[in-house]
Amino acid sequence: MKRMNPRWKSPPMWPSGAGSRQPCPRESALRRAAISGNINALPPQNVPTGRSVRVFICANPDDTEAERNALKEHVYPKLRDFCRENYGIEFQVVDLYWGVDPEEWDSPELQRLRMKLLEECLKSSAGPCFVGLVGEKYGSIRVPGEVESAEFEMILDAAVEAGLDTHILEEWYCRDENSVPPAYYLKPKAQMLKNYQNSMESSSAAKTKNDKAWRNVSEEIKRIFRTAVLQLQEKGTMKSAQANKFLCSG
């Protein structure tokens, strides 16, 4: 595993009470006061009101295991003691990859939960709320859990044009006419994989078999999306901002 240096990244907004204000300039006195923890120098509307520091950890899980272990064992306990003893508040870390099977890392359900908790950290933390660990390996792109109908059908056509077998997309995604706008949704694994529910409570062999099946499915879905989206982007049919939804890592 290559070593890396964690880089603290400031969030795009103040943790609490900032409303829709734009971030202040990188070298401003207000920004320096916020990053240094000098609460007294902040305007009242920018002073966090939460009673805990909630930090969201954003990292590629298979490239930062040693670093995240070191933080968990040596850094977080000291930060908890520091916050309690000096400010009477709790220090909490949100790292949803801990204790989660690697086969679930790019699942749409986990990604939706991560985004929800990230938003909660941004709004409620009484201090820093986001840490990005940037290594030398870019994380895997995610399996899209929901794709607007027009985008999905455009991607499907591009995949066919590229000579790809799109059977797996047609099998695993279903169109929901009730959503606004209409969208395609990834079907639950419990519905698509044989004996998936039973494997959750049965032998490890059954779980291993299902994990392998889902890994093959997810990798093929990601391959098709990536190939088709890159082709659409190259042709100018899909803009970069739109393509990034399918090409960025979780």
PDB file of C-alpha atoms in Angstrom:
ATOM      1  CA  MET A   1       0.000   0.000   0.000  1.00  0.00           C
ATOM      2  CA  LYS A   2       1.388   3.386  -0.962  1.00  0.00           C
ATOM      3  CA  ARG A   3       1.660   5.935   1.775  1.00  0.00           C
ATOM      4  CA  MET A   4      -0.182   9.189   1.666  1.00  0.00           C
ATOM      5  CA  ASN A   5      -0.585  12.392   3.579  1.00  0.00           C
ATOM      6  CA  PRO A   6      -4.046  13.347   4.831  1.00  0.00           C
ATOM      7  CA  ARG A   7      -5.065  16.825   3.737  1.00  0.00           C
ATOM      8  CA  TRP A   8      -7.634  18.776   5.670  1.00  0.00           C
ATOM      9  CA  LYS A   9     -10.200  20.224   3.300  1.00  0.00           C
ATOM     10  CA  SER A  10     -12.424  23.075   4.335  1.00  0.00           C
ATOM     11  CA  PRO A  11     -16.146  22.559   3.650  1.00  0.00           C
ATOM     12  CA  PRO A  12     -17.980  24.743   1.150  1.00  0.00           C
ATOM     13  CA  MET A  13     -19.981  26.375   3.969  1.00  0.00           C
ATOM     14  CA  TRP A  14     -19.725  27.143   7.676  1.00  0.00           C
ATOM     15  CA  PRO A  15     -20.849  24.222   9.831  1.00  0.00           C
ATOM     16  CA  SER A  16     -23.878  26.072  11.183  1.00  0.00           C
ATOM     17  CA  GLY A  17     -25.747  29.329  10.862  1.00  0.00           C
ATOM     18  CA  ALA A  18     -24.148  30.542   7.655  1.00  0.00           C
ATOM     19  CA  GLY A  19     -27.191  30.059   5.450  1.00  0.00           C
ATOM     20  CA  SER A  20     -26.346  30.518   1.787  1.00  0.00           C
ATOM     21  CA  ARG A  21     -23.279  32.717   2.333  1.00  0.00           C
ATOM     22  CA  GLN A  22     -20.386  32.117  -0.011  1.00  0.00           C
ATOM     23  CA  PRO A  23     -17.053  30.865   1.411  1.00  0.00           C
ATOM     24  CA  CYS A  24     -14.749  33.695   2.390  1.00  0.00           C
ATOM     25  CA  PRO A  25     -11.415  34.190   0.539  1.00  0.00           C
ATOM     26  CA  ARG A  26      -8.733  31.663   1.388  1.00  0.00           C
ATOM     27  CA  GLU A  27      -6.458  34.186   3.143  1.00  0.00           C
ATOM     28  CA  SER A  28      -9.132  36.259   4.887  1.00  0.00           C
ATOM     29  CA  ALA A  29      -8.992  36.959   8.629  1.00  0.00           C
ATOM     30  CA  LEU A  30     -12.388  35.305   9.056  1.00  0.00           C
ATOM     31  CA  ARG A  31     -11.211  32.118   7.430  1.00  0.00           C
ATOM     32  CA  ARG A  32      -8.000  32.046   9.478  1.00  0.00           C
ATOM     33  CA  ALA A  33     -10.002  32.544  12.683  1.00  0.00           C
ATOM     34  CA  ALA A  34     -12.380  29.705  11.791  1.00  0.00           C
ATOM     35  CA  ILE A  35      -9.647  27.224  10.899  1.00  0.00           C
ATOM     36  CA  SER A  36      -7.592  28.084  13.991  1.00  0.00           C
ATOM     37  CA  GLY A  37     -10.593  27.592  16.253  1.00  0.00           C
ATOM     38  CA  ASN A  38     -10.750  31.228  17.396  1.00  0.00           C
ATOM     39  CA  ILE A  39     -14.503  31.327  17.942  1.00  0.00           C
ATOM     40  CA  ASN A  40     -14.377  34.764  19.606  1.00  0.00           C
ATOM     41  CA  ALA A  41     -13.173  36.340  16.351  1.00  0.00           C
ATOM     42  CA  LEU A  42     -16.175  35.104  14.365  1.00  0.00           C
ATOM     43  CA  PRO A  43     -19.344  37.126  13.752  1.00  0.00           C
ATOM     44  CA  PRO A  44     -22.287  35.837  15.840  1.00  0.00           C
ATOM     45  CA  GLN A  45     -24.105  34.434  12.801  1.00  0.00           C
ATOM     46  CA  ASN A  46     -21.066  32.262  11.999  1.00  0.00           C
ATOM     47  CA  VAL A  47     -20.559  30.804  15.473  1.00  0.00           C
ATOM     48  CA  PRO A  48     -21.503  27.092  15.465  1.00  0.00           C
ATOM     49  CA  THR A  49     -24.358  26.237  17.825  1.00  0.00           C
ATOM     50  CA  GLY A  50     -24.040  22.434  17.964  1.00  0.00           C
ATOM     51  CA  ARG A  51     -22.860  20.624  21.091  1.00  0.00           C
ATOM     52  CA  SER A  52     -20.638  18.130  19.309  1.00  0.00           C
ATOM     53  CA  VAL A  53     -17.881  18.162  16.710  1.00  0.00           C
ATOM     54  CA  ARG A  54     -18.970  15.762  13.962  1.00  0.00           C
ATOM     55  CA  VAL A  55     -16.312  15.084  11.341  1.00  0.00           C
ATOM     56  CA  PHE A  56     -17.135  13.284   8.110  1.00  0.00           C
ATOM     57  CA  ILE A  57     -14.225  11.206   6.779  1.00  0.00           C
ATOM     58  CA  CYS A  58     -14.027  11.061   2.991  1.00  0.00           C
ATOM     59  CA  ALA A  59     -11.498   8.522   1.701  1.00  0.00           C
ATOM     60  CA  ASN A  60     -10.930   5.719  -0.751  1.00  0.00           C
ATOM     61  CA  PRO A  61     -11.420   2.783   1.668  1.00  0.00           C
ATOM     62  CA  ASP A  62      -9.080   0.306  -0.010  1.00  0.00           C
ATOM     63  CA  ASP A  63      -6.166   2.786  -0.158  1.00  0.00           C
ATOM     64  CA  THR A  64      -6.366   4.311   3.339  1.00  0.00           C
ATOM     65  CA  GLU A  65      -6.861   1.384   5.704  1.00  0.00           C
ATOM     66  CA  ALA A  66      -3.563   1.900   7.581  1.00  0.00           C
ATOM     67  CA  GLU A  67      -4.116   5.645   7.896  1.00  0.00           C
ATOM     68  CA  ARG A  68      -7.695   5.277   9.111  1.00  0.00           C
ATOM     69  CA  ASN A  69      -6.604   2.615  11.607  1.00  0.00           C
ATOM     70  CA  ALA A  70      -3.946   4.985  12.965  1.00  0.00           C
ATOM     71  CA  LEU A  71      -6.471   7.813  13.301  1.00  0.00           C
ATOM     72  CA  LYS A  72      -8.921   5.530  15.084  1.00  0.00           C
ATOM     73  CA  GLU A  73      -6.359   4.153  17.529  1.00  0.00           C
ATOM     74  CA  HIS A  74      -4.158   7.175  18.254  1.00  0.00           C
ATOM     75  CA  VAL A  75      -5.879  10.406  17.225  1.00  0.00           C
ATOM     76  CA  TYR A  76      -9.633  10.189  17.816  1.00  0.00           C
ATOM     77  CA  PRO A  77      -9.333   9.232  21.532  1.00  0.00           C
ATOM     78  CA  LYS A  78      -7.129  12.290  22.159  1.00  0.00           C
ATOM     79  CA  LEU A  79      -9.522  14.556  20.299  1.00  0.00           C
ATOM     80  CA  ARG A  80     -12.463  13.220  22.330  1.00  0.00           C
ATOM     81  CA  ASP A  81     -10.634  13.959  25.577  1.00  0.00           C
ATOM     82  CA  PHE A  82      -9.580  17.402  24.334  1.00  0.00           C
ATOM     83  CA  CYS A  83     -13.115  18.415  23.356  1.00  0.00           C
ATOM     84  CA  ARG A  84     -14.626  17.180  26.614  1.00  0.00           C
ATOM     85  CA  GLU A  85     -12.010  18.699  28.903  1.00  0.00           C
ATOM     86  CA  ASN A  86     -11.694  22.078  27.185  1.00  0.00           C
ATOM     87  CA  TYR A  87     -15.125  22.739  25.715  1.00  0.00           C
ATOM     88  CA  GLY A  88     -17.502  20.238  27.304  1.00  0.00           C
ATOM     89  CA  ILE A  89     -18.564  18.873  23.920  1.00  0.00           C
ATOM     90  CA  GLU A  90     -18.354  15.483  22.216  1.00  0.00           C
ATOM     91  CA  PHE A  91     -16.100  14.587  19.314  1.00  0.00           C
ATOM     92  CA  GLN A  92     -17.648  12.196  16.774  1.00  0.00           C
ATOM     93  CA  VAL A  93     -16.377  10.687  13.545  1.00  0.00           C
ATOM     94  CA  VAL A  94     -18.512   9.521  10.630  1.00  0.00           C
ATOM     95  CA  ASP A  95     -16.677   6.901   8.560  1.00  0.00           C
ATOM     96  CA  LEU A  96     -19.262   4.577   7.051  1.00  0.00           C
ATOM     97  CA  TYR A  97     -16.729   2.232   5.511  1.00  0.00           C
ATOM     98  CA  TRP A  98     -15.792   0.840   8.941  1.00  0.00           C
ATOM     99  CA  GLY A  99     -17.320  -2.579   9.512  1.00  0.00           C
ATOM    100  CA  VAL A 100     -18.893  -2.683   6.057  1.00  0.00           C
ATOM    101  CA  ASP A 101     -18.215  -5.570   3.698  1.00  0.00           C
ATOM    102  CA  PRO A 102     -16.065  -4.374   0.762  1.00  0.00           C
ATOM    103  CA  GLU A 103     -18.722  -5.757  -1.580  1.00  0.00           C
ATOM    104  CA  GLU A 104     -21.075  -3.066  -0.253  1.00  0.00           C
ATOM    105  CA  TRP A 105     -18.712  -0.094  -0.607  1.00  0.00           C
ATOM    106  CA  ASP A 106     -20.210   1.152  -3.864  1.00  0.00           C
ATOM    107  CA  SER A 107     -23.818   0.190  -3.137  1.00  0.00           C
ATOM    108  CA  PRO A 108     -26.354   2.965  -3.849  1.00  0.00           C
ATOM    109  CA  GLU A 109     -27.856   2.557  -0.365  1.00  0.00           C
ATOM    110  CA  LEU A 110     -24.516   3.218   1.337  1.00  0.00           C
ATOM    111  CA  GLN A 111     -23.792   6.211  -0.889  1.00  0.00           C
ATOM    112  CA  ARG A 112     -27.195   7.757  -0.143  1.00  0.00           C
ATOM    113  CA  LEU A 113     -26.599   7.290   3.582  1.00  0.00           C
ATOM    114  CA  ARG A 114     -23.122   8.835   3.318  1.00  0.00           C
ATOM    115  CA  MET A 115     -24.506  11.932   1.574  1.00  0.00           C
ATOM    116  CA  LYS A 116     -27.232  12.275   4.206  1.00  0.00           C
ATOM    117  CA  LEU A 117     -24.738  12.083   7.073  1.00  0.00           C
ATOM    118  CA  LEU A 118     -22.353  14.452   5.294  1.00  0.00           C
ATOM    119  CA  GLU A 119     -25.134  17.037   5.116  1.00  0.00           C
ATOM    120  CA  GLU A 120     -25.849  16.540   8.821  1.00  0.00           C
ATOM    121  CA  CYS A 121     -22.167  17.077   9.677  1.00  0.00           C
ATOM    122  CA  LEU A 122     -22.078  20.268   7.598  1.00  0.00           C
ATOM    123  CA  LYS A 123     -25.125  21.636   9.381  1.00  0.00           C
ATOM    124  CA  SER A 124     -24.613  20.540  12.975  1.00  0.00           C
ATOM    125  CA  SER A 125     -20.896  20.247  13.765  1.00  0.00           C
ATOM    126  CA  ALA A 126     -19.609  22.734  16.353  1.00  0.00           C
ATOM    127  CA  GLY A 127     -16.247  22.818  14.611  1.00  0.00           C
ATOM    128  CA  PRO A 128     -14.495  21.137  11.660  1.00  0.00           C
ATOM    129  CA  CYS A 129     -16.933  18.919   9.798  1.00  0.00           C
ATOM    130  CA  PHE A 130     -15.043  17.361   6.869  1.00  0.00           C
ATOM    131  CA  VAL A 131     -11.683  15.636   6.388  1.00  0.00           C
ATOM    132  CA  GLY A 132     -10.544  14.291   3.031  1.00  0.00           C
ATOM    133  CA  LEU A 133      -7.766  11.693   2.969  1.00  0.00           C
ATOM    134  CA  VAL A 134      -6.190  12.024  -0.459  1.00  0.00           C
ATOM    135  CA  GLY A 135      -3.959   9.136  -1.490  1.00  0.00           C
ATOM    136  CA  GLU A 136      -2.368   8.020  -4.728  1.00  0.00           C
ATOM    137  CA  LYS A 137      -5.202   5.755  -5.813  1.00  0.00           C
ATOM    138  CA  TYR A 138      -8.495   7.064  -7.140  1.00  0.00           C
ATOM    139  CA  GLY A 139     -11.540   5.252  -5.791  1.00  0.00           C
ATOM    140  CA  SER A 140     -13.849   3.139  -7.906  1.00  0.00           C
ATOM    141  CA  ILE A 141     -16.754   4.826  -9.652  1.00  0.00           C
ATOM    142  CA  ARG A 142     -20.094   4.026  -8.037  1.00  0.00           C
ATOM    143  CA  VAL A 143     -22.972   1.914  -9.289  1.00  0.00           C
ATOM    144  CA  PRO A 144     -25.739   4.426 -10.091  1.00  0.00           C
ATOM    145  CA  GLY A 145     -28.785   3.747  -7.936  1.00  0.00           C
ATOM    146  CA  GLU A 146     -31.033   6.146  -9.836  1.00  0.00           C
ATOM    147  CA  VAL A 147     -30.698   7.602 -13.337  1.00  0.00           C
ATOM    148  CA  GLU A 148     -33.104   9.992 -15.009  1.00  0.00           C
ATOM    149  CA  SER A 149     -34.942   8.304 -17.856  1.00  0.00           C
ATOM    150  CA  ALA A 150     -33.538  10.534 -20.612  1.00  0.00           C
ATOM    151  CA  GLU A 151     -29.958  10.006 -19.381  1.00  0.00           C
ATOM    152  CA  PHE A 152     -30.350   6.251 -18.976  1.00  0.00           C
ATOM    153  CA  GLU A 153     -31.782   5.754 -22.458  1.00  0.00           C
ATOM    154  CA  MET A 154     -29.072   7.962 -23.983  1.00  0.00           C
ATOM    155  CA  ILE A 155     -26.401   5.899 -22.181  1.00  0.00           C
ATOM    156  CA  LEU A 156     -28.083   2.663 -23.243  1.00  0.00           C
ATOM    157  CA  ASP A 157     -28.072   3.749 -26.901  1.00  0.00           C
ATOM    158  CA  ALA A 158     -24.408   4.773 -26.666  1.00  0.00           C
ATOM    159  CA  ALA A 159     -23.514   1.395 -25.142  1.00  0.00           C
ATOM    160  CA  VAL A 160     -25.275  -0.430 -27.977  1.00  0.00           C
ATOM    161  CA  GLU A 161     -23.488   1.786 -30.511  1.00  0.00           C
ATOM    162  CA  ALA A 162     -20.186   0.880 -28.835  1.00  0.00           C
ATOM    163  CA  GLY A 163     -20.953  -2.806 -29.325  1.00  0.00           C
ATOM    164  CA  LEU A 164     -21.551  -3.586 -25.644  1.00  0.00           C
ATOM    165  CA  ASP A 165     -23.990  -6.166 -24.374  1.00  0.00           C
ATOM    166  CA  THR A 166     -26.581  -4.133 -22.460  1.00  0.00           C
ATOM    167  CA  HIS A 167     -28.615  -7.094 -21.217  1.00  0.00           C
ATOM    168  CA  ILE A 168     -27.386  -6.599 -17.656  1.00  0.00           C
ATOM    169  CA  LEU A 169     -28.594  -2.965 -17.592  1.00  0.00           C
ATOM    170  CA  GLU A 170     -31.999  -3.934 -18.940  1.00  0.00           C
ATOM    171  CA  GLU A 171     -32.235  -6.717 -16.372  1.00  0.00           C
ATOM    172  CA  TRP A 172     -31.099  -4.790 -13.282  1.00  0.00           C
ATOM    173  CA  TYR A 173     -32.752  -1.404 -13.905  1.00  0.00           C
ATOM    174  CA  CYS A 174     -36.482  -0.725 -13.982  1.00  0.00           C
ATOM    175  CA  ARG A 175     -38.281   2.418 -15.105  1.00  0.00           C
ATOM    176  CA  ASP A 176     -40.454   4.244 -12.585  1.00  0.00           C
ATOM    177  CA  GLU A 177     -43.066   6.374 -14.330  1.00  0.00           C
ATOM    178  CA  ASN A 178     -44.290   7.799 -11.019  1.00  0.00           C
ATOM    179  CA  SER A 179     -41.061   9.647 -10.276  1.00  0.00           C
ATOM    180  CA  VAL A 180     -40.686  13.236 -11.465  1.00  0.00           C
ATOM    181  CA  PRO A 181     -38.933  13.274 -13.832  1.00  0.00           C
ATOM    182  CA  PRO A 182     -39.263   9.567 -14.807  1.00  0.00           C
ATOM    183  CA  ALA A 183     -36.198   7.572 -13.776  1.00  0.00           C
ATOM    184  CA  TYR A 184     -34.633   4.137 -13.830  1.00  0.00           C
ATOM    185  CA  TYR A 185     -33.822   2.518 -10.494  1.00  0.00           C
ATOM    186  CA  LEU A 186     -31.399  -0.273  -9.663  1.00  0.00           C
ATOM    187  CA  LYS A 187     -33.348  -3.300  -8.452  1.00  0.00           C
ATOM    188  CA  PRO A 188     -32.556  -4.631  -4.940  1.00  0.00           C
ATOM    189  CA  LYS A 189     -30.016  -7.431  -4.704  1.00  0.00           C
ATOM    190  CA  ALA A 190     -32.505  -9.385  -2.612  1.00  0.00           C
ATOM    191  CA  GLN A 191     -34.777  -9.427  -5.645  1.00  0.00           C
ATOM    192  CA  MET A 192     -32.151 -10.202  -8.258  1.00  0.00           C
ATOM    193  CA  LEU A 193     -29.748 -12.657  -6.623  1.00  0.00           C
ATOM    194  CA  LYS A 194     -30.972 -16.150  -5.856  1.00  0.00           C
ATOM    195  CA  ASN A 195     -31.077 -17.021  -2.143  1.00  0.00           C
ATOM    196  CA  TYR A 196     -29.676 -13.575  -1.241  1.00  0.00           C
ATOM    197  CA  GLN A 197     -31.898 -13.202   1.828  1.00  0.00           C
ATOM    198  CA  ASN A 198     -31.177 -16.733   3.005  1.00  0.00           C
ATOM    199  CA  SER A 199     -27.434 -16.249   2.600  1.00  0.00           C
ATOM    200  CA  MET A 200     -27.546 -13.408   5.143  1.00  0.00           C
ATOM    201  CA  GLU A 201     -28.349 -15.968   7.840  1.00  0.00           C
ATOM    202  CA  SER A 202     -26.843 -19.151   6.418  1.00  0.00           C
ATOM    203  CA  SER A 203     -23.435 -20.478   5.510  1.00  0.00           C
ATOM    204  CA  SER A 204     -20.434 -18.375   4.604  1.00  0.00           C
ATOM    205  CA  ALA A 205     -20.238 -20.346   1.364  1.00  0.00           C
ATOM    206  CA  ALA A 206     -23.640 -18.999   0.272  1.00  0.00           C
ATOM    207  CA  LYS A 207     -22.600 -15.466   1.185  1.00  0.00           C
ATOM    208  CA  THR A 208     -19.333 -15.822  -0.705  1.00  0.00           C
ATOM    209  CA  LYS A 209     -21.230 -17.023  -3.752  1.00  0.00           C
ATOM    210  CA  ASN A 210     -23.605 -14.056  -3.636  1.00  0.00           C
ATOM    211  CA  ASP A 211     -20.770 -11.605  -3.005  1.00  0.00           C
ATOM    212  CA  LYS A 212     -18.964 -12.908  -6.080  1.00  0.00           C
ATOM    213  CA  ALA A 213     -22.132 -12.688  -8.164  1.00  0.00           C
ATOM    214  CA  TRP A 214     -22.763  -9.086  -7.092  1.00  0.00           C
ATOM    215  CA  ARG A 215     -19.116  -8.145  -7.683  1.00  0.00           C
ATOM    216  CA  ASN A 216     -19.353  -9.433 -11.258  1.00  0.00           C
ATOM    217  CA  VAL A 217     -22.642  -7.604 -11.820  1.00  0.00           C
ATOM    218  CA  SER A 218     -21.467  -4.314 -10.329  1.00  0.00           C
ATOM    219  CA  GLU A 219     -18.182  -4.312 -12.248  1.00  0.00           C
ATOM    220  CA  GLU A 220     -20.001  -4.966 -15.525  1.00  0.00           C
ATOM    221  CA  ILE A 221     -22.544  -2.206 -14.816  1.00  0.00           C
ATOM    222  CA  LYS A 222     -19.756   0.257 -14.043  1.00  0.00           C
ATOM    223  CA  ARG A 223     -17.824  -0.776 -17.166  1.00  0.00           C
ATOM    224  CA  ILE A 224     -20.834  -0.181 -19.406  1.00  0.00           C
ATOM    225  CA  PHE A 225     -21.661   3.175 -17.836  1.00  0.00           C
ATOM    226  CA  ARG A 226     -18.055   4.350 -18.032  1.00  0.00           C
ATOM    227  CA  THR A 227     -17.582   3.322 -21.668  1.00  0.00           C
ATOM    228  CA  ALA A 228     -20.881   4.819 -22.821  1.00  0.00           C
ATOM    229  CA  VAL A 229     -20.530   8.065 -20.865  1.00  0.00           C
ATOM    230  CA  LEU A 230     -16.967   8.658 -22.080  1.00  0.00           C
ATOM    231  CA  GLN A 231     -18.162   8.131 -25.648  1.00  0.00           C
ATOM    232  CA  LEU A 232     -21.031  10.595 -25.176  1.00  0.00           C
ATOM    233  CA  GLN A 233     -18.662  13.112 -23.593  1.00  0.00           C
ATOM    234  CA  GLU A 234     -16.187  12.767 -26.449  1.00  0.00           C
ATOM    235  CA  LYS A 235     -18.961  13.424 -28.976  1.00  0.00           C
ATOM    236  CA  GLY A 236     -20.158  16.435 -27.028  1.00  0.00           C
ATOM    237  CA  THR A 237     -23.566  14.891 -26.458  1.00  0.00           C
ATOM    238  CA  MET A 238     -23.034  14.895 -22.686  1.00  0.00           C
ATOM    239  CA  LYS A 239     -21.382  17.794 -20.874  1.00  0.00           C
ATOM    240  CA  SER A 240     -18.596  17.246 -18.354  1.00  0.00           C
ATOM    241  CA  ALA A 241     -20.721  18.230 -15.353  1.00  0.00           C
ATOM    242  CA  GLN A 242     -23.331  15.681 -16.368  1.00  0.00           C
ATOM    243  CA  ALA A 243     -20.751  12.992 -17.104  1.00  0.00           C
ATOM    244  CA  ASN A 244     -19.033  13.465 -13.742  1.00  0.00           C
ATOM    245  CA  LYS A 245     -22.080  12.025 -11.989  1.00  0.00           C
ATOM    246  CA  PHE A 246     -21.161   8.677 -13.527  1.00  0.00           C
ATOM    247  CA  LEU A 247     -17.366   8.953 -13.591  1.00  0.00           C
ATOM    248  CA  CYS A 248     -16.566  10.241 -10.082  1.00  0.00           C
ATOM    249  CA  SER A 249     -15.751   7.835  -7.260  1.00  0.00           C
ATOM    250  CA  GLY A 250     -18.022   7.406  -4.272  1.00  0.00           C
TER     251      GLY A 250
END
